[in-house]
mmCIF file of C-alpha atoms and ligand atoms in Angstrom:
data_model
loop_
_atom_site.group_PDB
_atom_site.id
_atom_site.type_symbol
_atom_site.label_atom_id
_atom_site.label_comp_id
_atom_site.label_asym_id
_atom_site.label_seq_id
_atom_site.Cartn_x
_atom_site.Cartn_y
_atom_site.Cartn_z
ATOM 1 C CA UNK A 209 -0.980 -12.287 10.978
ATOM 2 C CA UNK A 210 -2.612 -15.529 10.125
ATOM 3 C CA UNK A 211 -3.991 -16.043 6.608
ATOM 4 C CA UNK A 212 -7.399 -17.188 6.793
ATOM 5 C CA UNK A 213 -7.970 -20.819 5.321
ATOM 6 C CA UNK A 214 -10.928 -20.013 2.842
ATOM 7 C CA UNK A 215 -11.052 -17.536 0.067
ATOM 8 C CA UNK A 216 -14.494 -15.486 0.066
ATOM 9 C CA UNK A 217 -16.238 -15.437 -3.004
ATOM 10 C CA UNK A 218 -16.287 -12.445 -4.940
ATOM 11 C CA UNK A 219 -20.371 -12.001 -5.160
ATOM 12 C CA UNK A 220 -20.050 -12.205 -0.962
ATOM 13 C CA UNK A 221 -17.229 -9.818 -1.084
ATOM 14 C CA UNK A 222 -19.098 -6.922 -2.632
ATOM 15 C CA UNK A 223 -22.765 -8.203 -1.218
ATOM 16 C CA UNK A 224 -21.930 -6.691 2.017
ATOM 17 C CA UNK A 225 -20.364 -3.286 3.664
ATOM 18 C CA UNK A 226 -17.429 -3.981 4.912
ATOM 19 C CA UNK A 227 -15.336 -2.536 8.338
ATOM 20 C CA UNK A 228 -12.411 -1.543 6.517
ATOM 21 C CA UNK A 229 -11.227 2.084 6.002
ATOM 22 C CA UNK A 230 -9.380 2.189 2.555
ATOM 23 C CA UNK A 231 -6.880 4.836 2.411
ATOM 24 C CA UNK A 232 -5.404 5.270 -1.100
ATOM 25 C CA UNK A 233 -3.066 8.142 -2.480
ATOM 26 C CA UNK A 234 0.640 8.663 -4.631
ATOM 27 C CA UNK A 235 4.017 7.672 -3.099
ATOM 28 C CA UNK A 236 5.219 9.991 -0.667
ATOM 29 C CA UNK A 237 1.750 11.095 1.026
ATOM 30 C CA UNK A 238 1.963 10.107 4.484
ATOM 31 C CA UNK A 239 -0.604 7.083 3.866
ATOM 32 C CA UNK A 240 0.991 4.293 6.067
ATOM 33 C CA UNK A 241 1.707 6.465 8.958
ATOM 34 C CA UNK A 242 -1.789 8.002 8.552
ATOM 35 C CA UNK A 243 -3.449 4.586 8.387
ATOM 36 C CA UNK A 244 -1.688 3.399 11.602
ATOM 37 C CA UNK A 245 -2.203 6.058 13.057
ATOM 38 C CA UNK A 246 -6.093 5.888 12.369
ATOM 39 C CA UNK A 247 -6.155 2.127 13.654
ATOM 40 C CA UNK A 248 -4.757 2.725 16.741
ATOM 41 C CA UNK A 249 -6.957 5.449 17.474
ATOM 42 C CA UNK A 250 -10.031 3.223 16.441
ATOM 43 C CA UNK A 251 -8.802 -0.037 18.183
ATOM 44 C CA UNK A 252 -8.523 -1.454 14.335
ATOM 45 C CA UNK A 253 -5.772 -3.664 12.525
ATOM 46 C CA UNK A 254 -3.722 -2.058 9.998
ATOM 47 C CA UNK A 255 -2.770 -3.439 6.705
ATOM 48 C CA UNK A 256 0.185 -2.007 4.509
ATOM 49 C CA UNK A 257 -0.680 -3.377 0.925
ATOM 50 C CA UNK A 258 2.416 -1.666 -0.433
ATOM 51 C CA UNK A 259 5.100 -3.925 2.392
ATOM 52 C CA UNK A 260 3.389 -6.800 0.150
ATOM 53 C CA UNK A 261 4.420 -5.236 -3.244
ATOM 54 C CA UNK A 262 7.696 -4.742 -1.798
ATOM 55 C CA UNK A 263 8.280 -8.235 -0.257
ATOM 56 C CA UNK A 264 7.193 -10.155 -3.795
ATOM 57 C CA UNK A 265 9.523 -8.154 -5.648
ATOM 58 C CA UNK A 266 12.397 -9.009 -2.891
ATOM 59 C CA UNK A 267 11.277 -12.757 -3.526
ATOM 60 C CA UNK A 268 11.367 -12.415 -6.848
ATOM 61 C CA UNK A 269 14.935 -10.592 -6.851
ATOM 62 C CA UNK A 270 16.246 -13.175 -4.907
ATOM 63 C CA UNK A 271 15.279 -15.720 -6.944
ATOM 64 C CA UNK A 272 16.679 -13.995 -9.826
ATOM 65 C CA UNK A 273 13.780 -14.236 -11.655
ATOM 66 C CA UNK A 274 12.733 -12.032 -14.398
ATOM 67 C CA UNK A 275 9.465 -11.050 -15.181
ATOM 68 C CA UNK A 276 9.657 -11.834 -18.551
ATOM 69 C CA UNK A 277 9.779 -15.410 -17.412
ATOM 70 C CA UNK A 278 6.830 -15.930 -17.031
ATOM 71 C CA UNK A 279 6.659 -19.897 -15.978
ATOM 72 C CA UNK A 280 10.016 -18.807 -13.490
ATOM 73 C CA UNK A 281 7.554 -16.134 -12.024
ATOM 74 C CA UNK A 282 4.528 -18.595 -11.052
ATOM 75 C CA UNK A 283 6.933 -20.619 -9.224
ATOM 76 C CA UNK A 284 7.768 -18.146 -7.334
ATOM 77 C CA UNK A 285 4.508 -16.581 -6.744
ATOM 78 C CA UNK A 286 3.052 -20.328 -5.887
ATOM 79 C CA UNK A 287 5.688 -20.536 -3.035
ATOM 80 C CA UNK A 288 5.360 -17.134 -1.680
ATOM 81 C CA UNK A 289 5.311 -17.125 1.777
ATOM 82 C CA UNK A 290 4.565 -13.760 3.009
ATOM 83 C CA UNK A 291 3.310 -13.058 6.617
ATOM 84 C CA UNK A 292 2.554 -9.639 8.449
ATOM 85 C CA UNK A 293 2.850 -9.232 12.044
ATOM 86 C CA UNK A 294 3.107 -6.639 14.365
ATOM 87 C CA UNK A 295 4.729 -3.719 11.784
ATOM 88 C CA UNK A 296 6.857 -6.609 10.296
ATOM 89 C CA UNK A 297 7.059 -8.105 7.166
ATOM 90 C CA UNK A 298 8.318 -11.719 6.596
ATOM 91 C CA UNK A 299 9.619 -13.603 3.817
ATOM 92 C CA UNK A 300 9.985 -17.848 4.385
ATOM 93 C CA UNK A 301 9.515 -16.623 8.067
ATOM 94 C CA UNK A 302 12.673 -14.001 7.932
ATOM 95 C CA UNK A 303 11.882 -10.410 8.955
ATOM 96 C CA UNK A 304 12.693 -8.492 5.317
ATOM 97 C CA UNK A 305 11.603 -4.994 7.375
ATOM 98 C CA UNK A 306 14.153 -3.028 6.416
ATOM 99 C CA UNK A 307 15.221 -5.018 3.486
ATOM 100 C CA UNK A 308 12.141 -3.782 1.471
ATOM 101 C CA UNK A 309 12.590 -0.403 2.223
ATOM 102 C CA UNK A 310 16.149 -0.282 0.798
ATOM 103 C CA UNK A 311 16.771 1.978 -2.629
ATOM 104 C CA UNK A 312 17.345 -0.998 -4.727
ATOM 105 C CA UNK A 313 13.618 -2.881 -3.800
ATOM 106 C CA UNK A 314 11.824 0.702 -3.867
ATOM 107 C CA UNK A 315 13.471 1.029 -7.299
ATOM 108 C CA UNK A 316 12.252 -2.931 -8.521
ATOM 109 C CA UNK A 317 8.786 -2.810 -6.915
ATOM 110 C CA UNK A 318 7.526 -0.293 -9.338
ATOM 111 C CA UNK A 319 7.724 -3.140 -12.320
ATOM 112 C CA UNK A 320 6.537 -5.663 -10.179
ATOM 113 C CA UNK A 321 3.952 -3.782 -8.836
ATOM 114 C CA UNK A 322 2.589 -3.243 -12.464
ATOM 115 C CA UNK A 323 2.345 -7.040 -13.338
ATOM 116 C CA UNK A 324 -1.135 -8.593 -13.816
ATOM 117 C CA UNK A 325 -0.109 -11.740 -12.488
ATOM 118 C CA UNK A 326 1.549 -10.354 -9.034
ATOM 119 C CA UNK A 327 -1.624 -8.422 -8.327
ATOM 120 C CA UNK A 328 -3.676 -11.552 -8.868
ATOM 121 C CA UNK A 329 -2.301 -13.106 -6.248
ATOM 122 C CA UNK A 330 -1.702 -9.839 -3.553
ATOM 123 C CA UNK A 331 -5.252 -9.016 -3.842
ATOM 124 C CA UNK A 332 -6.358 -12.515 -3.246
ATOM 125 C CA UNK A 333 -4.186 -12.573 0.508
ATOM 126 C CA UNK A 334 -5.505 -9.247 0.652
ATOM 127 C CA UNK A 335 -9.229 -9.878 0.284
ATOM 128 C CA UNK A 336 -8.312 -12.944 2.450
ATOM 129 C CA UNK A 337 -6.914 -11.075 5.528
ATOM 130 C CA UNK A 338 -9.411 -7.930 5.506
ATOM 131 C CA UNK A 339 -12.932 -10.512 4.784
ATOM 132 C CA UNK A 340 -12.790 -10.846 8.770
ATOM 133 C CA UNK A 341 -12.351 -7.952 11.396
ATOM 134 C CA UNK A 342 -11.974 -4.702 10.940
ATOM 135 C CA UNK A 343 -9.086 -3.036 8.838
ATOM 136 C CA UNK A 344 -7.631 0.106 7.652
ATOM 137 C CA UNK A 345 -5.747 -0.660 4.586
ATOM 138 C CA UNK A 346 -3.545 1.804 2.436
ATOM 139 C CA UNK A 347 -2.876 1.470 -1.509
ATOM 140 C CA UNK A 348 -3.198 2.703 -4.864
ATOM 141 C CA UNK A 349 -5.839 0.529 -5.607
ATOM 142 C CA UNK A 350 -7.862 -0.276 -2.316
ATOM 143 C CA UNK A 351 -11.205 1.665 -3.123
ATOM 144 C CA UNK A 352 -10.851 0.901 -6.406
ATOM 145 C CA UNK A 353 -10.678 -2.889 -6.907
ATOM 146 C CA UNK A 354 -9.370 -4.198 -3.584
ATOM 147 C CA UNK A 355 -12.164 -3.318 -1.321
ATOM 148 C CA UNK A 356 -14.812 -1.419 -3.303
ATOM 149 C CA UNK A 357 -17.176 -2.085 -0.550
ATOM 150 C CA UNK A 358 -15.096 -0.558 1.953
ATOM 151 C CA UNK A 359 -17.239 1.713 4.367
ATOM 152 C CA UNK A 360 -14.894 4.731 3.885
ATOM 153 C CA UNK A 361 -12.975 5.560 0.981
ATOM 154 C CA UNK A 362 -10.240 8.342 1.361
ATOM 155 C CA UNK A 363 -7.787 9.569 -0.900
ATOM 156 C CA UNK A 364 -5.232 10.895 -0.023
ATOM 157 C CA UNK A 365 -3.151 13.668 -2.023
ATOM 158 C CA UNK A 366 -0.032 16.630 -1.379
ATOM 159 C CA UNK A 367 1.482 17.998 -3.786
ATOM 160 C CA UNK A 368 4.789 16.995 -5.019
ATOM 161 C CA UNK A 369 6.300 19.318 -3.510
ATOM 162 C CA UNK A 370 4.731 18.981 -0.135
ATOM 163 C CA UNK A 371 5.411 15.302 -0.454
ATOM 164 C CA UNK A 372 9.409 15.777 -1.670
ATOM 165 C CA UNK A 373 9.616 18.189 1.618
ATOM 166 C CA UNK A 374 8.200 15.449 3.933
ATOM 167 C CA UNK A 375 10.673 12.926 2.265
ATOM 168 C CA UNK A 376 13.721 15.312 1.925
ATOM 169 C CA UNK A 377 13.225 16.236 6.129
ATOM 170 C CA UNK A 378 12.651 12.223 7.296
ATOM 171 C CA UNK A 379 15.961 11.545 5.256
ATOM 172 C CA UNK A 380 18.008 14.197 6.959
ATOM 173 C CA UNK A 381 16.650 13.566 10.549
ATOM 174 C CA UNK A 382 17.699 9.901 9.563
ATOM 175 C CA UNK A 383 21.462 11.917 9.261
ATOM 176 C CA UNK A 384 21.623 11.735 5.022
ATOM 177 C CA UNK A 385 21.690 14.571 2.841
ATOM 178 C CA UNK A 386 19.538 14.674 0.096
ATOM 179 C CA UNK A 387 18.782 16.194 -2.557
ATOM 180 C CA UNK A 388 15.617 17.863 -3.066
ATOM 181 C CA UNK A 389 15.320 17.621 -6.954
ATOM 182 C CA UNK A 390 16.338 14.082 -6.695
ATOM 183 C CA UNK A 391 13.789 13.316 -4.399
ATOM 184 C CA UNK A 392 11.068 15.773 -5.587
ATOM 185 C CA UNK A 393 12.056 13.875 -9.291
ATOM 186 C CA UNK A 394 12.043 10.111 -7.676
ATOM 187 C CA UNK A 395 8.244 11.111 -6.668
ATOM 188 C CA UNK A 396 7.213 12.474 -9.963
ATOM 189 C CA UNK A 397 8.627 9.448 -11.502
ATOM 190 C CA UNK A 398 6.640 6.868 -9.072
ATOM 191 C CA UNK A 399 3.515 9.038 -9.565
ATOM 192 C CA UNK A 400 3.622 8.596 -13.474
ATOM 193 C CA UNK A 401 4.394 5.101 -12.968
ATOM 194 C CA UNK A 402 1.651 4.231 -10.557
ATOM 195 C CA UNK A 403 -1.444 6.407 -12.501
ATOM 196 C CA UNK A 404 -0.208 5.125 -16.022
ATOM 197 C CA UNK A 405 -0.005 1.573 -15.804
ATOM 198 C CA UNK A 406 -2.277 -0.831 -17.670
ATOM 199 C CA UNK A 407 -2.708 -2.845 -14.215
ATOM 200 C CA UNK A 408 -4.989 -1.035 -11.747
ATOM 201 C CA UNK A 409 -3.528 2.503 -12.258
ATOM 202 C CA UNK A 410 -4.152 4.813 -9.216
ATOM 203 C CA UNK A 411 -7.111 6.668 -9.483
ATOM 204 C CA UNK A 412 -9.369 7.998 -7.042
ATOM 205 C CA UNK A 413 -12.399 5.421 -6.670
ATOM 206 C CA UNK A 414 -15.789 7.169 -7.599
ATOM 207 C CA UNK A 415 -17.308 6.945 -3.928
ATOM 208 C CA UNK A 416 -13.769 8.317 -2.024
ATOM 209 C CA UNK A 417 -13.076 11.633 -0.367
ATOM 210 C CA UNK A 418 -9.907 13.355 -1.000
ATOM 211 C CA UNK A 419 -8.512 14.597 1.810
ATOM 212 C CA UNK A 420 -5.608 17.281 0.642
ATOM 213 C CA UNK A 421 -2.929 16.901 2.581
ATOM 214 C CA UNK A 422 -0.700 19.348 1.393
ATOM 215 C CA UNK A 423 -0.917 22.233 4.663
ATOM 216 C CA UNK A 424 -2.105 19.738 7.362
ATOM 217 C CA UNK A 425 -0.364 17.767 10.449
ATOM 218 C CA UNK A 426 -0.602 14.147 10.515
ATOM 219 C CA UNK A 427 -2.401 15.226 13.715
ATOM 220 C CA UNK A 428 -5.215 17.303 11.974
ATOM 221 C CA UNK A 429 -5.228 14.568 9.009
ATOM 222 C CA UNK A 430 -5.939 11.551 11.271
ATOM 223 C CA UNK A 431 -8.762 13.654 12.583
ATOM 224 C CA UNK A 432 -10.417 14.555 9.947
ATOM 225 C CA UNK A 433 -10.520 10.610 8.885
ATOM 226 C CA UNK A 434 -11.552 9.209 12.186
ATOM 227 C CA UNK A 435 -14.270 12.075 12.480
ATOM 228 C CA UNK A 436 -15.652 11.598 9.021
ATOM 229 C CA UNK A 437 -15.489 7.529 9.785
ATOM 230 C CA UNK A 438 -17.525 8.345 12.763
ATOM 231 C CA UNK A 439 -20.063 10.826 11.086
ATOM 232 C CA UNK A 440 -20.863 8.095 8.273
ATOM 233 C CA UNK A 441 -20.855 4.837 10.910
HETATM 234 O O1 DC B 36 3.300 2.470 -0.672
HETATM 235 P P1 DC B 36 4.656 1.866 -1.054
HETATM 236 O O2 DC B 36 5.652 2.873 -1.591
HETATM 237 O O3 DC B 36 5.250 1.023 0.019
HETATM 238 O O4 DC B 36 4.306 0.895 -2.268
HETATM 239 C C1 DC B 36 5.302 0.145 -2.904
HETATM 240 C C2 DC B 36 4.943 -0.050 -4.356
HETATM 241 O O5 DC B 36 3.820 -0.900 -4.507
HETATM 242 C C3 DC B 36 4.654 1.216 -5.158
HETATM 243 O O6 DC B 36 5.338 1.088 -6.400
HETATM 244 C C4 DC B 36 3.171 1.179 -5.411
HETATM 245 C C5 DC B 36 2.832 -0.282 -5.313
HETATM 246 N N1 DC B 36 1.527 -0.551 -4.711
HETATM 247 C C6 DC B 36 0.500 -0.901 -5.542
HETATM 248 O O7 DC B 36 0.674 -0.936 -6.766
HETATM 249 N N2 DC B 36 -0.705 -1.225 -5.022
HETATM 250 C C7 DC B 36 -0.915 -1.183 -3.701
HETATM 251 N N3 DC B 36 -2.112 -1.520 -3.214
HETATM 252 C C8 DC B 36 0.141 -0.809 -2.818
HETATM 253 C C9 DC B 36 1.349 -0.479 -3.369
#
C-alpha cells in the first residue's frame, strides 16, 4: 500500500462521511480477523492500525532507543518507513510479519502505543491511507479520534474470559500449551493498559454500536456488521 502524497486537512476530514467501517474493541476480541473478514465480503481494503503500533515499536527497539529520549525518538519516527501490503507489514522494505507478533514486541508495544508523539505520527499515515477508497479499519481509537466521521462505528467487546478462551485454543492448535490464567491475566493487563492511558484511552466513541461478542461465531459476527453497514448505507 502506497501512501498518498498529500495530507488532508483536518476541517475536510470531518466535513464529509466517510466509506470506512471503524471497528474498535480490547486486545483479544477477534477485531482483525473480523475486519478482514468484513472487507472481503464487501469488496473493501482492510487496515490493521494495531500491525502499525507494533512495527514503530520494533523500529524503535531496534534502534535501541528509549522513549525517554525524546530527540533519539523523533529520529526515528522521521525515518520510519512503514508500508502495508497484502496482510504484510514492512519495515525499510523488510517483511517484520511475524516479527511483530512475537512475545517480546506484544510486550513493548503497549508503552509505545501510549506515547503522544508515536500516535501523532500513526494517525497522520492513517488519515492519509483511509482519506481515499473505502476501508475497514480496526483500533482502540478509530471512532474515537482516528475516523470520527466514519459511516459505521462498531465496538467490539467479549468478555475476558471469552477472549482468554479464543487465545488459549489458537495457541494450542498452533501446538503450545498455555496457560489459561496467564493468558486470561496478559488480557486483563492489556485491557487496563489500553482504557487507562492519558493518550487516546479506548473507549467506545459516542455514535458506535457494540456488538457483544462473547457467544457468537466470527460467522454470525461478520454478519451482523455487514448487515447493519448495509441497513444504514
Ligand atoms: O490490536 P493489536 O494487539 O495488534 O495492537 C497492538 C497494540 O497497539 C496494543 O497495545 C494496542 C495498540 N493500538 C492502539 O493503541 N491504537 C490502535 N489504533 C491500534 C492498536
Amino acid at each position: 500500500m502506497e501512501w498518498p502524497g498529500a495530507v488532508p486537512q483536518n476541517e475536510d476530514m470531518t466535513a464529509s462521511v466517510l466509506s470506512l467501517i471503524a471497528i474498535d474493541g480490547p486486545s483479544g476480541v477477534g477485531k482483525s480477523t473480523t475486519a478482514k473478514r468484513v472487507a472481503a465480503r464487501l469488496g473493501w481494503q482492510y487496515l490493521d492500525t494495531g500491525a502499525m503500533y507494533r512495527a514503530a515499536a520494533l523500529a524503535i527497539h531496534r534502534a535501541g532507543v528509549e522513549l525517554t529520549d525524546r530527540p533519539a525518538l523523533e529520529r526515528v519516527l522521521s525515518r520510519l518507513d512503514l508500508s502495508l501490503n497484502e496482510g504484510r507489514t514492512y519495515l525499510a522494505g523488510g517483511d517484520v510479519s511475524e516479527a511483530i507478533r512475537s512475545q517480546e514486541v506484544t510486550r513493548l508495544v503497549t508503552p509505545v502505543s501510549a506515547d503522544v508523539r508515536v500516535r501523532e505520527v500513526l494517525v497522520d499515515q492513517q488519515r492519509r491511507i483511509g482519506a481515499s477508497g473505502r476501508w475497514v479499519v480496526d483500533g482502540r481509537d478509530i471512532g474515537t479520534v482516528v475516523f470520527t466521521q466514519a459511516c459505521c462505528k462498531v465496538f467490539l467487546t467479549a468478555s475476558p474470559e471469552a477472549r482468554a478462551q479464543r487465545r488459549f485454543l489458537e495457541l494450542q492448535a498452533k501446538g503450545q500449551s498455555p496457560d489459561f490464567d496467564a493468558v486470561l491475566a496478559d488480557l486483563q493487563r492489556r485491557d487496563l493498559a489500553d482504557s487507562t492511558r492519558a493518550a487516546s484511552p479506548l473507549r467506545k466513541a459516542e455514535d458506535a454500536v457494540e456488538l457483544d461478542s462473547s457467544g457468537m461465531s466470527l460467522d454470525q459476527v461478520v454478519d451482523w456488521i455487514v448487515a447493519r453497514h448495509q441497513a444504514h448505507a
